[in-house]
XYZ file of C-alpha atoms in Angstrom:
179
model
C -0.831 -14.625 8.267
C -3.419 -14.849 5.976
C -5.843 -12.900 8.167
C -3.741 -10.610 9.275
C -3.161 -9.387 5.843
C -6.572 -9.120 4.913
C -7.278 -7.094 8.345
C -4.388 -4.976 6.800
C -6.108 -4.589 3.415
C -9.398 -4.027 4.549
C -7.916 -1.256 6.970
C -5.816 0.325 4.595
C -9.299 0.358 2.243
C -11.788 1.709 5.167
C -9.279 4.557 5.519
C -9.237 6.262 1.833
C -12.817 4.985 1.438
C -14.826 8.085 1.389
C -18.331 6.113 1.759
C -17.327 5.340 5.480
C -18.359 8.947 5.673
C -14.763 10.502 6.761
C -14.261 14.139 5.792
C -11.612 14.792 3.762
C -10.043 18.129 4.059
C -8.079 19.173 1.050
C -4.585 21.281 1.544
C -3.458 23.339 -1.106
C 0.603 21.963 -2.673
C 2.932 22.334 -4.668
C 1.645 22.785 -8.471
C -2.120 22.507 -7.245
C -1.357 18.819 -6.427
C -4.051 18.687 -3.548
C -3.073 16.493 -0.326
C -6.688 15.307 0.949
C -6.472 14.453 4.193
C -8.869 13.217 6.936
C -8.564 11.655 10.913
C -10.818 8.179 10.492
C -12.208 6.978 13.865
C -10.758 3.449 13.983
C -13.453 0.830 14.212
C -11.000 -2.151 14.565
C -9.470 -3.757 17.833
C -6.440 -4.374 16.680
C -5.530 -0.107 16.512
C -3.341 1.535 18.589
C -4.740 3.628 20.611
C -4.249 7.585 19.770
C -5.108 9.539 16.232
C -4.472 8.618 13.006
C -3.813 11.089 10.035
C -4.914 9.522 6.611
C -3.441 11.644 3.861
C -3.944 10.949 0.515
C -2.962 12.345 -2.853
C -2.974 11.526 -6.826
C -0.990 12.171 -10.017
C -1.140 10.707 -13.371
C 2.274 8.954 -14.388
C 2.974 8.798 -18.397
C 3.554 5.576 -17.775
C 1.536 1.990 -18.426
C 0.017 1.221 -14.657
C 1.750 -2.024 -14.945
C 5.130 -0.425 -14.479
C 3.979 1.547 -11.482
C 2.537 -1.859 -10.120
C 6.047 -3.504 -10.402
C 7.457 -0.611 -9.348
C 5.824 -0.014 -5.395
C 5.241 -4.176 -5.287
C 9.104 -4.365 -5.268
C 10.467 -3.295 -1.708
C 14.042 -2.785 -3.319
C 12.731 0.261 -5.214
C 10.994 2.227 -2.331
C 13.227 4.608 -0.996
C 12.858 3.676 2.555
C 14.517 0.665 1.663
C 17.152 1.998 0.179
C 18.100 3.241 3.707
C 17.032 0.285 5.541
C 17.659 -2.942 3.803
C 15.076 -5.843 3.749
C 15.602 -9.078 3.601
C 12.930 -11.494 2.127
C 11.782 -13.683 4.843
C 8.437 -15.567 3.375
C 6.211 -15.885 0.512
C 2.703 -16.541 1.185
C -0.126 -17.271 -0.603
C 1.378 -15.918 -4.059
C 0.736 -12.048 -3.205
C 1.450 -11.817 0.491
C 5.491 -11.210 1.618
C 7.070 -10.506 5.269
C 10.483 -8.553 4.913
C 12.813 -8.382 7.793
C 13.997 -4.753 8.159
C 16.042 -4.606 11.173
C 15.461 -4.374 15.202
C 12.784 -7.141 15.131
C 10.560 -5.414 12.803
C 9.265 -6.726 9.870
C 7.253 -5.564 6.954
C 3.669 -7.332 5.774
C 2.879 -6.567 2.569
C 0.022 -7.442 -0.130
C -0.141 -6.694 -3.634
C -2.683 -7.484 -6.192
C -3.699 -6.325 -9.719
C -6.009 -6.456 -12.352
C -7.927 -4.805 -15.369
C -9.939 -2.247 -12.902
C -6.552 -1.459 -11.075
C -3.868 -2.199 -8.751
C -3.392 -2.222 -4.678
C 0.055 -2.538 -2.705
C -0.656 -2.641 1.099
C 1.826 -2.845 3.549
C 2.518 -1.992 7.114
C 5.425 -2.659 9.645
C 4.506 -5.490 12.283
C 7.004 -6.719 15.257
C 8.353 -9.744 15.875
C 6.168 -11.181 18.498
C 2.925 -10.476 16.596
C 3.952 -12.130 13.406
C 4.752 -15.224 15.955
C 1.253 -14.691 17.128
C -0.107 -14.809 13.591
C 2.087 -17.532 12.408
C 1.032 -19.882 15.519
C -2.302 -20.174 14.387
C -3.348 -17.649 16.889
C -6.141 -15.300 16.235
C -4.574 -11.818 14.805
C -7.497 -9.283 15.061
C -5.316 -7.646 18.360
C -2.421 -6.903 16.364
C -1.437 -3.666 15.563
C -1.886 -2.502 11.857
C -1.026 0.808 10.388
C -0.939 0.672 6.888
C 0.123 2.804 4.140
C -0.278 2.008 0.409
C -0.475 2.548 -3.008
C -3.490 2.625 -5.149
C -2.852 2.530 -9.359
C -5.732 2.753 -11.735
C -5.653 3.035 -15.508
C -6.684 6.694 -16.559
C -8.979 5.244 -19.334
C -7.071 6.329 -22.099
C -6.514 3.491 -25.225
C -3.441 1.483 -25.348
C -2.000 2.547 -28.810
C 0.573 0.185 -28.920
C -0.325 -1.544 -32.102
C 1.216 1.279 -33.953
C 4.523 0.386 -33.262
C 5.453 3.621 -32.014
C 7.785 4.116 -28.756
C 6.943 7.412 -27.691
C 5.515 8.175 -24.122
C 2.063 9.783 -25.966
C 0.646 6.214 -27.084
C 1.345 4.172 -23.267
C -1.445 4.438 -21.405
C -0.797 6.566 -18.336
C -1.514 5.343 -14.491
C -3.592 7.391 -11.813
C -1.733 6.904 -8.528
C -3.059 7.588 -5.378
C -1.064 7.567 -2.105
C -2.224 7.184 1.670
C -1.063 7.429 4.946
């Protein structure tokens, strides 16, 4: 499982990564929030077959980048599972969960932070692979699409000292979203 989440990290990385040399293409939005997007060639065996779309976009938050962190780590407060619910299935490894959704799909996800930033990875696997991975069986052939979250400080100081409450002294977080 282990490996399989790491594939899924390293994937999800590779695909926003603009030093692997993908184009991004930037499409105008809604209050000149730019989407970047680009079509990565996949490099690993475990990809489906077809075309992937990364897309990828950022917006700073008024809010500390811890609170975003908790925020997408939690699968309760993502809307899709809102409308599908998920049911904690394991707990691996202190930052790596599998969520039953429903139909025999589950949900690997990773999430790590510290001072530089924050990552929350996850991607939908099936049944049989995560019996595959759990086996002891070698996991590089199993399908991973991931789509994550990305939270980094904006650099401003913390002025929480002060005592003050109000949204101008929390530092804010840079969020970027991808596929």
């Amino acid at each position: 499982m282990m490996k399989l989440a790491e594939r899924m990290i390293n994937n999800f990385c590779s695909s926003i990564s603009a030093s692997n040399g993908h184009r991004w293409t930037t499409l105008s939005g809604l209050n000149d929030v730019g989407v970047r997007v680009t079509v990565p060639k996949p490099t690993d065996p475990g990809q489906p077959n077809g075309v992937v779309l990364s897309a990828a976009t950022s917006l700073w938050l008024p809010v500390s980048p811890q609170t975003v962190f908790n925020f997408f780590k939690d699968e309760r407060t993502r809307p899709q599972s809102k409308r599908s619910p998920t049911l904690q299935m394991a707990h691996i490894q202190g930052t790596v969960y599998l969520f039953f959704v429903q139909n025999n799909m589950l949900i690997l996800q990773e999430s790590c932070t510290d001072l530089s930033g924050s990552l929350v990875v996850y991607a939908p696997v099936d049944l049989p692979a995560i019996n595959i991975a759990m086996s002891g069986e070698d996991p590089s052939y199993i399908p991973v699409l991931p789509s994550g979250f990305t939270i980094s400080p904006d650099g401003r100081s913390d002025n929480s000292d002060s005592g003050a409450s109000s949204s101008s002294n929390l530092q804010g977080a840079t969020f970027l979203s991808s596929k």
